PDB file of C-alpha atoms in Angstrom:
ATOM      1  CA  UNK A 186     201.292 183.946 150.818  1.00  0.00           C
ATOM      2  CA  UNK A 187     198.304 182.745 152.852  1.00  0.00           C
ATOM      3  CA  UNK A 188     196.425 181.461 149.809  1.00  0.00           C
ATOM      4  CA  UNK A 189     199.299 179.236 148.668  1.00  0.00           C
ATOM      5  CA  UNK A 190     199.697 177.931 152.205  1.00  0.00           C
ATOM      6  CA  UNK A 191     195.975 177.071 152.297  1.00  0.00           C
ATOM      7  CA  UNK A 192     196.289 175.094 149.068  1.00  0.00           C
ATOM      8  CA  UNK A 193     199.294 173.112 150.314  1.00  0.00           C
ATOM      9  CA  UNK A 194     197.736 172.500 153.720  1.00  0.00           C
ATOM     10  CA  UNK A 195     194.359 171.376 152.340  1.00  0.00           C
ATOM     11  CA  UNK A 196     195.379 169.728 149.052  1.00  0.00           C
ATOM     12  CA  UNK A 197     193.863 166.352 149.961  1.00  0.00           C
ATOM     13  CA  UNK A 198     190.622 167.986 151.073  1.00  0.00           C
ATOM     14  CA  UNK A 199     190.429 170.004 147.842  1.00  0.00           C
ATOM     15  CA  UNK A 200     190.883 166.894 145.687  1.00  0.00           C
ATOM     16  CA  UNK A 201     188.362 164.845 147.666  1.00  0.00           C
ATOM     17  CA  UNK A 202     185.698 167.559 147.699  1.00  0.00           C
ATOM     18  CA  UNK A 203     186.335 168.213 144.007  1.00  0.00           C
ATOM     19  CA  UNK A 204     185.693 164.566 143.142  1.00  0.00           C
ATOM     20  CA  UNK A 205     182.589 164.504 145.337  1.00  0.00           C
ATOM     21  CA  UNK A 206     181.336 167.720 143.721  1.00  0.00           C
ATOM     22  CA  UNK A 207     181.584 166.198 140.253  1.00  0.00           C
ATOM     23  CA  UNK A 208     179.830 162.976 141.310  1.00  0.00           C
ATOM     24  CA  UNK A 209     177.050 164.808 143.153  1.00  0.00           C
ATOM     25  CA  UNK A 210     176.097 166.862 140.099  1.00  0.00           C
ATOM     26  CA  UNK A 211     174.647 163.735 138.479  1.00  0.00           C
ATOM     27  CA  UNK A 212     173.830 161.700 141.584  1.00  0.00           C
ATOM     28  CA  UNK A 213     170.114 161.453 140.760  1.00  0.00           C
ATOM     29  CA  UNK A 214     170.562 160.159 137.199  1.00  0.00           C
ATOM     30  CA  UNK A 215     170.875 156.559 136.070  1.00  0.00           C
ATOM     31  CA  UNK A 216     174.039 157.208 134.032  1.00  0.00           C
ATOM     32  CA  UNK A 217     175.611 159.269 136.786  1.00  0.00           C
ATOM     33  CA  UNK A 218     178.872 161.025 135.951  1.00  0.00           C
ATOM     34  CA  UNK A 219     178.735 159.815 132.337  1.00  0.00           C
ATOM     35  CA  UNK A 220     176.416 162.751 131.605  1.00  0.00           C
ATOM     36  CA  UNK A 221     179.186 165.127 132.603  1.00  0.00           C
ATOM     37  CA  UNK A 222     181.355 163.778 129.780  1.00  0.00           C
ATOM     38  CA  UNK A 223     178.598 163.037 127.256  1.00  0.00           C
ATOM     39  CA  UNK A 224     177.013 166.493 127.063  1.00  0.00           C
ATOM     40  CA  UNK A 225     180.126 168.512 126.122  1.00  0.00           C
ATOM     41  CA  UNK A 226     181.350 165.701 123.859  1.00  0.00           C
ATOM     42  CA  UNK A 227     178.106 165.718 121.839  1.00  0.00           C
ATOM     43  CA  UNK A 228     178.205 169.536 121.711  1.00  0.00           C
ATOM     44  CA  UNK A 229     181.690 169.472 120.193  1.00  0.00           C
ATOM     45  CA  UNK A 230     180.882 166.659 117.774  1.00  0.00           C
ATOM     46  CA  UNK A 231     177.886 168.573 116.400  1.00  0.00           C
ATOM     47  CA  UNK A 232     180.188 171.414 115.375  1.00  0.00           C
ATOM     48  CA  UNK A 233     182.529 168.907 113.758  1.00  0.00           C
ATOM     49  CA  UNK A 234     179.773 167.150 111.801  1.00  0.00           C
ATOM     50  CA  UNK A 235     178.267 170.415 110.566  1.00  0.00           C
ATOM     51  CA  UNK A 236     181.479 172.173 109.517  1.00  0.00           C
ATOM     52  CA  UNK A 237     183.749 169.238 108.612  1.00  0.00           C
ATOM     53  CA  UNK A 238     181.322 166.908 106.850  1.00  0.00           C
ATOM     54  CA  UNK A 239     178.321 169.026 105.810  1.00  0.00           C
ATOM     55  CA  UNK A 240     179.851 172.409 104.949  1.00  0.00           C
ATOM     56  CA  UNK A 241     183.192 170.675 104.208  1.00  0.00           C
ATOM     57  CA  UNK A 242     185.246 173.569 105.569  1.00  0.00           C
ATOM     58  CA  UNK A 243     188.969 173.473 106.140  1.00  0.00           C
ATOM     59  CA  UNK A 244     190.880 175.264 108.842  1.00  0.00           C
ATOM     60  CA  UNK A 245     193.419 178.058 108.219  1.00  0.00           C
ATOM     61  CA  UNK A 246     196.463 176.861 106.324  1.00  0.00           C
ATOM     62  CA  UNK A 247     194.518 173.973 104.833  1.00  0.00           C
ATOM     63  CA  UNK A 248     194.487 171.824 107.971  1.00  0.00           C
ATOM     64  CA  UNK A 249     191.345 169.718 108.536  1.00  0.00           C
ATOM     65  CA  UNK A 250     188.671 171.796 110.239  1.00  0.00           C
ATOM     66  CA  UNK A 251     188.277 169.221 113.003  1.00  0.00           C
ATOM     67  CA  UNK A 252     191.996 169.519 113.864  1.00  0.00           C
ATOM     68  CA  UNK A 253     191.750 173.307 113.985  1.00  0.00           C
ATOM     69  CA  UNK A 254     188.428 173.486 115.829  1.00  0.00           C
ATOM     70  CA  UNK A 255     188.416 170.813 118.557  1.00  0.00           C
ATOM     71  CA  UNK A 256     191.527 171.938 120.500  1.00  0.00           C
ATOM     72  CA  UNK A 257     190.312 175.547 120.526  1.00  0.00           C
ATOM     73  CA  UNK A 258     186.834 174.568 121.669  1.00  0.00           C
ATOM     74  CA  UNK A 259     188.229 172.233 124.349  1.00  0.00           C
ATOM     75  CA  UNK A 260     190.285 175.106 125.735  1.00  0.00           C
ATOM     76  CA  UNK A 261     187.334 177.516 125.604  1.00  0.00           C
ATOM     77  CA  UNK A 262     185.043 175.094 127.424  1.00  0.00           C
ATOM     78  CA  UNK A 263     187.741 174.696 130.085  1.00  0.00           C
ATOM     79  CA  UNK A 264     187.864 178.479 130.511  1.00  0.00           C
ATOM     80  CA  UNK A 265     184.111 179.054 130.430  1.00  0.00           C
ATOM     81  CA  UNK A 266     183.111 176.187 132.734  1.00  0.00           C
ATOM     82  CA  UNK A 267     185.944 177.008 135.115  1.00  0.00           C
ATOM     83  CA  UNK A 268     185.015 180.684 135.468  1.00  0.00           C
ATOM     84  CA  UNK A 269     181.250 180.156 135.730  1.00  0.00           C
ATOM     85  CA  UNK A 270     181.540 177.204 138.120  1.00  0.00           C
ATOM     86  CA  UNK A 271     184.158 178.676 140.453  1.00  0.00           C
ATOM     87  CA  UNK A 272     182.447 182.072 140.526  1.00  0.00           C
ATOM     88  CA  UNK A 273     179.226 180.511 141.845  1.00  0.00           C
ATOM     89  CA  UNK A 274     180.954 177.994 144.104  1.00  0.00           C
ATOM     90  CA  UNK A 275     180.898 179.932 147.373  1.00  0.00           C
ATOM     91  CA  UNK A 276     177.130 180.322 147.214  1.00  0.00           C
ATOM     92  CA  UNK A 277     176.874 176.642 146.366  1.00  0.00           C
ATOM     93  CA  UNK A 278     178.915 175.773 149.436  1.00  0.00           C
ATOM     94  CA  UNK A 279     177.222 178.273 151.730  1.00  0.00           C
ATOM     95  CA  UNK A 280     176.896 175.645 154.474  1.00  0.00           C
ATOM     96  CA  UNK A 281     180.692 175.381 154.602  1.00  0.00           C
ATOM     97  CA  UNK A 282     181.178 179.150 154.624  1.00  0.00           C
ATOM     98  CA  UNK A 283     179.161 179.395 157.823  1.00  0.00           C
ATOM     99  CA  UNK A 284     181.518 176.962 159.550  1.00  0.00           C
ATOM    100  CA  UNK A 285     184.114 179.121 161.222  1.00  0.00           C
ATOM    101  CA  UNK A 286     186.906 176.555 160.912  1.00  0.00           C
ATOM    102  CA  UNK A 287     186.492 175.856 157.185  1.00  0.00           C
ATOM    103  CA  UNK A 288     189.060 177.540 154.868  1.00  0.00           C
ATOM    104  CA  UNK A 289     186.805 179.560 152.555  1.00  0.00           C
ATOM    105  CA  UNK A 290     189.739 180.359 150.236  1.00  0.00           C
ATOM    106  CA  UNK A 291     189.790 176.834 148.800  1.00  0.00           C
ATOM    107  CA  UNK A 292     186.104 176.662 147.772  1.00  0.00           C
ATOM    108  CA  UNK A 293     186.608 178.040 144.209  1.00  0.00           C
ATOM    109  CA  UNK A 294     189.407 175.470 143.779  1.00  0.00           C
ATOM    110  CA  UNK A 295     186.961 172.680 144.615  1.00  0.00           C
ATOM    111  CA  UNK A 296     184.808 173.731 141.671  1.00  0.00           C
ATOM    112  CA  UNK A 297     187.844 173.980 139.377  1.00  0.00           C
ATOM    113  CA  UNK A 298     188.826 170.422 140.318  1.00  0.00           C
ATOM    114  CA  UNK A 299     185.290 169.188 139.632  1.00  0.00           C
ATOM    115  CA  UNK A 300     185.252 170.849 136.196  1.00  0.00           C
ATOM    116  CA  UNK A 301     188.767 169.588 135.440  1.00  0.00           C
ATOM    117  CA  UNK A 302     187.520 166.010 134.982  1.00  0.00           C
ATOM    118  CA  UNK A 303     185.465 167.010 131.939  1.00  0.00           C
ATOM    119  CA  UNK A 304     188.055 169.478 130.668  1.00  0.00           C
ATOM    120  CA  UNK A 305     190.857 166.916 130.686  1.00  0.00           C
ATOM    121  CA  UNK A 306     188.539 164.398 129.021  1.00  0.00           C
ATOM    122  CA  UNK A 307     187.874 166.875 126.184  1.00  0.00           C
ATOM    123  CA  UNK A 308     191.596 167.527 125.825  1.00  0.00           C
ATOM    124  CA  UNK A 309     192.182 163.764 125.533  1.00  0.00           C
ATOM    125  CA  UNK A 310     189.455 163.567 122.860  1.00  0.00           C
ATOM    126  CA  UNK A 311     191.002 166.511 120.999  1.00  0.00           C
ATOM    127  CA  UNK A 312     194.384 164.811 121.122  1.00  0.00           C
ATOM    128  CA  UNK A 313     193.002 161.495 119.869  1.00  0.00           C
ATOM    129  CA  UNK A 314     191.171 163.143 116.956  1.00  0.00           C
ATOM    130  CA  UNK A 315     194.217 165.172 115.938  1.00  0.00           C
ATOM    131  CA  UNK A 316     196.444 162.091 116.082  1.00  0.00           C
ATOM    132  CA  UNK A 317     193.996 160.256 113.804  1.00  0.00           C
ATOM    133  CA  UNK A 318     194.509 163.079 111.285  1.00  0.00           C
ATOM    134  CA  UNK A 319     198.286 162.767 111.825  1.00  0.00           C
ATOM    135  CA  UNK A 320     198.702 165.949 113.851  1.00  0.00           C
ATOM    136  CA  UNK A 321     200.640 164.868 116.928  1.00  0.00           C
ATOM    137  CA  UNK A 322     200.950 167.463 119.717  1.00  0.00           C
ATOM    138  CA  UNK A 323     204.034 168.139 121.805  1.00  0.00           C
ATOM    139  CA  UNK A 324     203.239 166.670 125.237  1.00  0.00           C
ATOM    140  CA  UNK A 325     205.420 169.102 127.181  1.00  0.00           C
ATOM    141  CA  UNK A 326     203.879 172.129 125.479  1.00  0.00           C
ATOM    142  CA  UNK A 327     200.420 170.723 126.142  1.00  0.00           C
ATOM    143  CA  UNK A 328     201.268 170.394 129.836  1.00  0.00           C
ATOM    144  CA  UNK A 329     202.477 174.014 129.800  1.00  0.00           C
ATOM    145  CA  UNK A 330     199.140 175.140 128.353  1.00  0.00           C
ATOM    146  CA  UNK A 331     197.091 173.127 130.864  1.00  0.00           C
ATOM    147  CA  UNK A 332     199.089 174.609 133.736  1.00  0.00           C
ATOM    148  CA  UNK A 333     198.715 178.079 132.199  1.00  0.00           C
ATOM    149  CA  UNK A 334     194.937 177.922 131.904  1.00  0.00           C
ATOM    150  CA  UNK A 335     194.448 176.733 135.480  1.00  0.00           C
ATOM    151  CA  UNK A 336     196.753 179.383 136.905  1.00  0.00           C
ATOM    152  CA  UNK A 337     194.762 181.934 134.921  1.00  0.00           C
ATOM    153  CA  UNK A 338     191.455 180.494 136.173  1.00  0.00           C
ATOM    154  CA  UNK A 339     192.643 180.627 139.778  1.00  0.00           C
ATOM    155  CA  UNK A 340     193.702 184.237 139.260  1.00  0.00           C
ATOM    156  CA  UNK A 341     190.465 185.483 137.697  1.00  0.00           C
ATOM    157  CA  UNK A 342     188.103 183.526 139.955  1.00  0.00           C
ATOM    158  CA  UNK A 343     189.674 184.983 143.090  1.00  0.00           C
ATOM    159  CA  UNK A 344     187.901 188.168 142.014  1.00  0.00           C
ATOM    160  CA  UNK A 345     184.742 186.826 140.350  1.00  0.00           C
ATOM    161  CA  UNK A 346     183.902 184.372 143.163  1.00  0.00           C
ATOM    162  CA  UNK A 347     184.107 187.149 145.766  1.00  0.00           C
ATOM    163  CA  UNK A 348     181.935 189.562 143.773  1.00  0.00           C
ATOM    164  CA  UNK A 349     179.386 186.869 142.816  1.00  0.00           C
ATOM    165  CA  UNK A 350     179.008 185.975 146.496  1.00  0.00           C
ATOM    166  CA  UNK A 351     178.343 189.551 147.598  1.00  0.00           C
ATOM    167  CA  UNK A 352     176.322 190.604 144.522  1.00  0.00           C
ATOM    168  CA  UNK A 353     174.038 187.782 143.265  1.00  0.00           C
ATOM    169  CA  UNK A 354     173.227 189.634 140.025  1.00  0.00           C
ATOM    170  CA  UNK A 355     176.897 189.474 139.075  1.00  0.00           C
ATOM    171  CA  UNK A 356     176.527 185.747 138.274  1.00  0.00           C
ATOM    172  CA  UNK A 357     173.901 186.484 135.620  1.00  0.00           C
ATOM    173  CA  UNK A 358     175.997 189.315 134.207  1.00  0.00           C
ATOM    174  CA  UNK A 359     179.053 187.063 134.119  1.00  0.00           C
ATOM    175  CA  UNK A 360     177.129 184.439 132.133  1.00  0.00           C
ATOM    176  CA  UNK A 361     176.215 187.066 129.516  1.00  0.00           C
ATOM    177  CA  UNK A 362     179.784 188.394 129.406  1.00  0.00           C
ATOM    178  CA  UNK A 363     181.173 184.904 128.846  1.00  0.00           C
ATOM    179  CA  UNK A 364     178.734 184.324 125.964  1.00  0.00           C
ATOM    180  CA  UNK A 365     179.923 187.544 124.344  1.00  0.00           C
ATOM    181  CA  UNK A 366     183.554 186.627 124.955  1.00  0.00           C
ATOM    182  CA  UNK A 367     183.019 183.261 123.297  1.00  0.00           C
ATOM    183  CA  UNK A 368     182.227 184.977 119.997  1.00  0.00           C
ATOM    184  CA  UNK A 369     184.874 187.683 120.435  1.00  0.00           C
ATOM    185  CA  UNK A 370     187.519 185.004 121.050  1.00  0.00           C
ATOM    186  CA  UNK A 371     188.731 183.139 117.919  1.00  0.00           C
ATOM    187  CA  UNK A 372     187.142 179.817 118.831  1.00  0.00           C
ATOM    188  CA  UNK A 373     184.985 179.278 115.720  1.00  0.00           C
ATOM    189  CA  UNK A 374     186.715 181.927 113.609  1.00  0.00           C
ATOM    190  CA  UNK A 375     190.369 182.731 112.907  1.00  0.00           C
ATOM    191  CA  UNK A 376     192.368 185.880 113.620  1.00  0.00           C
ATOM    192  CA  UNK A 377     193.402 186.043 109.959  1.00  0.00           C
ATOM    193  CA  UNK A 378     189.840 187.182 109.179  1.00  0.00           C
ATOM    194  CA  UNK A 379     190.538 190.532 110.841  1.00  0.00           C
ATOM    195  CA  UNK A 380     194.205 190.836 109.840  1.00  0.00           C
ATOM    196  CA  UNK A 381     193.467 193.929 107.733  1.00  0.00           C
ATOM    197  CA  UNK A 382     192.181 195.689 110.852  1.00  0.00           C
ATOM    198  CA  UNK A 383     195.607 195.886 112.441  1.00  0.00           C
ATOM    199  CA  UNK A 384     194.714 197.681 115.678  1.00  0.00           C
ATOM    200  CA  UNK A 385     191.728 195.456 116.409  1.00  0.00           C
ATOM    201  CA  UNK A 386     193.787 192.376 115.591  1.00  0.00           C
ATOM    202  CA  UNK A 387     196.559 193.437 117.986  1.00  0.00           C
ATOM    203  CA  UNK A 388     194.084 194.161 120.787  1.00  0.00           C
ATOM    204  CA  UNK A 389     192.523 190.730 120.301  1.00  0.00           C
ATOM    205  CA  UNK A 390     195.936 189.048 120.504  1.00  0.00           C
ATOM    206  CA  UNK A 391     196.653 190.772 123.818  1.00  0.00           C
ATOM    207  CA  UNK A 392     193.570 189.245 125.468  1.00  0.00           C
ATOM    208  CA  UNK A 393     194.222 186.222 127.760  1.00  0.00           C
ATOM    209  CA  UNK A 394     191.306 184.241 126.270  1.00  0.00           C
ATOM    210  CA  UNK A 395     192.750 184.664 122.786  1.00  0.00           C
ATOM    211  CA  UNK A 396     196.240 183.680 123.937  1.00  0.00           C
ATOM    212  CA  UNK A 397     195.006 180.486 125.607  1.00  0.00           C
ATOM    213  CA  UNK A 398     192.780 179.350 122.728  1.00  0.00           C
ATOM    214  CA  UNK A 399     195.139 180.139 119.855  1.00  0.00           C
ATOM    215  CA  UNK A 400     198.310 178.953 121.586  1.00  0.00           C
ATOM    216  CA  UNK A 401     196.713 175.669 122.651  1.00  0.00           C
ATOM    217  CA  UNK A 402     195.602 175.200 119.046  1.00  0.00           C
ATOM    218  CA  UNK A 403     199.175 175.788 117.895  1.00  0.00           C
ATOM    219  CA  UNK A 404     200.343 172.913 120.088  1.00  0.00           C
ATOM    220  CA  UNK A 405     198.600 170.630 117.567  1.00  0.00           C
ATOM    221  CA  UNK A 406     199.090 172.363 114.226  1.00  0.00           C
ATOM    222  CA  UNK A 407     202.269 174.463 114.451  1.00  0.00           C
ATOM    223  CA  UNK A 408     205.967 173.704 114.678  1.00  0.00           C
ATOM    224  CA  UNK A 409     208.336 175.189 117.205  1.00  0.00           C
ATOM    225  CA  UNK A 410     207.870 176.205 120.813  1.00  0.00           C
ATOM    226  CA  UNK A 411     204.485 177.871 121.220  1.00  0.00           C
ATOM    227  CA  UNK A 412     205.387 180.211 124.078  1.00  0.00           C
ATOM    228  CA  UNK A 413     208.510 181.275 122.162  1.00  0.00           C
ATOM    229  CA  UNK A 414     206.597 181.730 118.900  1.00  0.00           C
ATOM    230  CA  UNK A 415     204.223 184.024 120.805  1.00  0.00           C
ATOM    231  CA  UNK A 416     206.976 185.610 122.907  1.00  0.00           C
ATOM    232  CA  UNK A 417     205.509 189.089 123.414  1.00  0.00           C
ATOM    233  CA  UNK A 418     201.990 187.761 123.939  1.00  0.00           C
ATOM    234  CA  UNK A 419     203.263 185.118 126.354  1.00  0.00           C
ATOM    235  CA  UNK A 420     204.873 187.811 128.494  1.00  0.00           C
ATOM    236  CA  UNK A 421     201.732 189.959 128.373  1.00  0.00           C
ATOM    237  CA  UNK A 422     199.561 186.981 129.304  1.00  0.00           C
ATOM    238  CA  UNK A 423     201.616 186.207 132.408  1.00  0.00           C
ATOM    239  CA  UNK A 424     201.771 189.868 133.433  1.00  0.00           C
ATOM    240  CA  UNK A 425     197.977 190.154 133.153  1.00  0.00           C
ATOM    241  CA  UNK A 426     197.503 186.883 135.045  1.00  0.00           C
ATOM    242  CA  UNK A 427     199.867 187.968 137.835  1.00  0.00           C
ATOM    243  CA  UNK A 428     198.252 191.398 138.197  1.00  0.00           C
ATOM    244  CA  UNK A 429     194.804 189.833 138.128  1.00  0.00           C
ATOM    245  CA  UNK A 430     195.754 187.399 140.873  1.00  0.00           C
ATOM    246  CA  UNK A 431     197.196 190.111 143.120  1.00  0.00           C
ATOM    247  CA  UNK A 432     194.106 192.283 142.638  1.00  0.00           C
ATOM    248  CA  UNK A 433     191.615 189.409 142.939  1.00  0.00           C
ATOM    249  CA  UNK A 434     193.356 188.019 146.005  1.00  0.00           C
ATOM    250  CA  UNK A 435     193.212 191.454 147.632  1.00  0.00           C
ATOM    251  CA  UNK A 436     189.469 191.743 146.933  1.00  0.00           C
ATOM    252  CA  UNK A 437     188.838 188.212 148.210  1.00  0.00           C
ATOM    253  CA  UNK A 438     190.748 188.774 151.459  1.00  0.00           C
ATOM    254  CA  UNK A 439     188.931 192.065 152.156  1.00  0.00           C
ATOM    255  CA  UNK A 440     185.453 190.713 151.497  1.00  0.00           C
ATOM    256  CA  UNK A 441     185.482 187.097 152.736  1.00  0.00           C
ATOM    257  CA  UNK A 442     184.581 188.205 156.277  1.00  0.00           C
ATOM    258  CA  UNK A 443     181.209 189.309 154.838  1.00  0.00           C
ATOM    259  CA  UNK A 444     180.389 186.066 153.012  1.00  0.00           C
ATOM    260  CA  UNK A 445     178.592 184.403 155.908  1.00  0.00           C
ATOM    261  CA  UNK A 446     176.409 187.483 156.435  1.00  0.00           C
ATOM    262  CA  UNK A 447     175.075 187.570 152.858  1.00  0.00           C
ATOM    263  CA  UNK A 448     174.505 183.823 152.458  1.00  0.00           C
TER     264      UNK A 448
END
């Protein structure tokens, strides 16, 4: 496939531009890239302070709230920042799009690489906090989940980046949709709260966002192999991701010839 070939051929360029993208976001500040890590870290810690130490809540099954919450929020922030950033990336790199020789296909990947620095930092923080509370994750299952989320992000942003480039209003709509999805996805609430609504609960479990957040959380707090424990939902997740990639890749290939004209 042409897209895979572009990634392999330009892997060094993708990594270099991704690192430069992350640095340039905070180039005009005295603390530089530190802001990129500090802002999401403080955001997560505020949730922890409020729910763990003020409201004194516990997570489902009696686990400490911080152990239940931080991994799920780290995964959600990876998803949200990845989709929003990559979807707007082609407009952000409009000067590269107008260069005939530049491989436009890799631009969303540049944004995903830039966002990955913060995402991996949050995952490290989540791991450290959980270990402090004596919840040690399985490293191999964690790697599986990290690979899974980035394959999913590549799949979905093939479509969203193309549409956001051709239709500027789509970026604003996508931001609203992601806010809604944040509350529909069990990030700050648990699926057991809607267990009595069987049909709604099943639909929620089929959604890729739900699979990624809840399964990544299970890496820290559950025994067994997470993708085996969620066998049916694992299969559905990969089917949806594959179909989404095929569809998104088709849309991207058909529309990329028009990018330079609308930018």
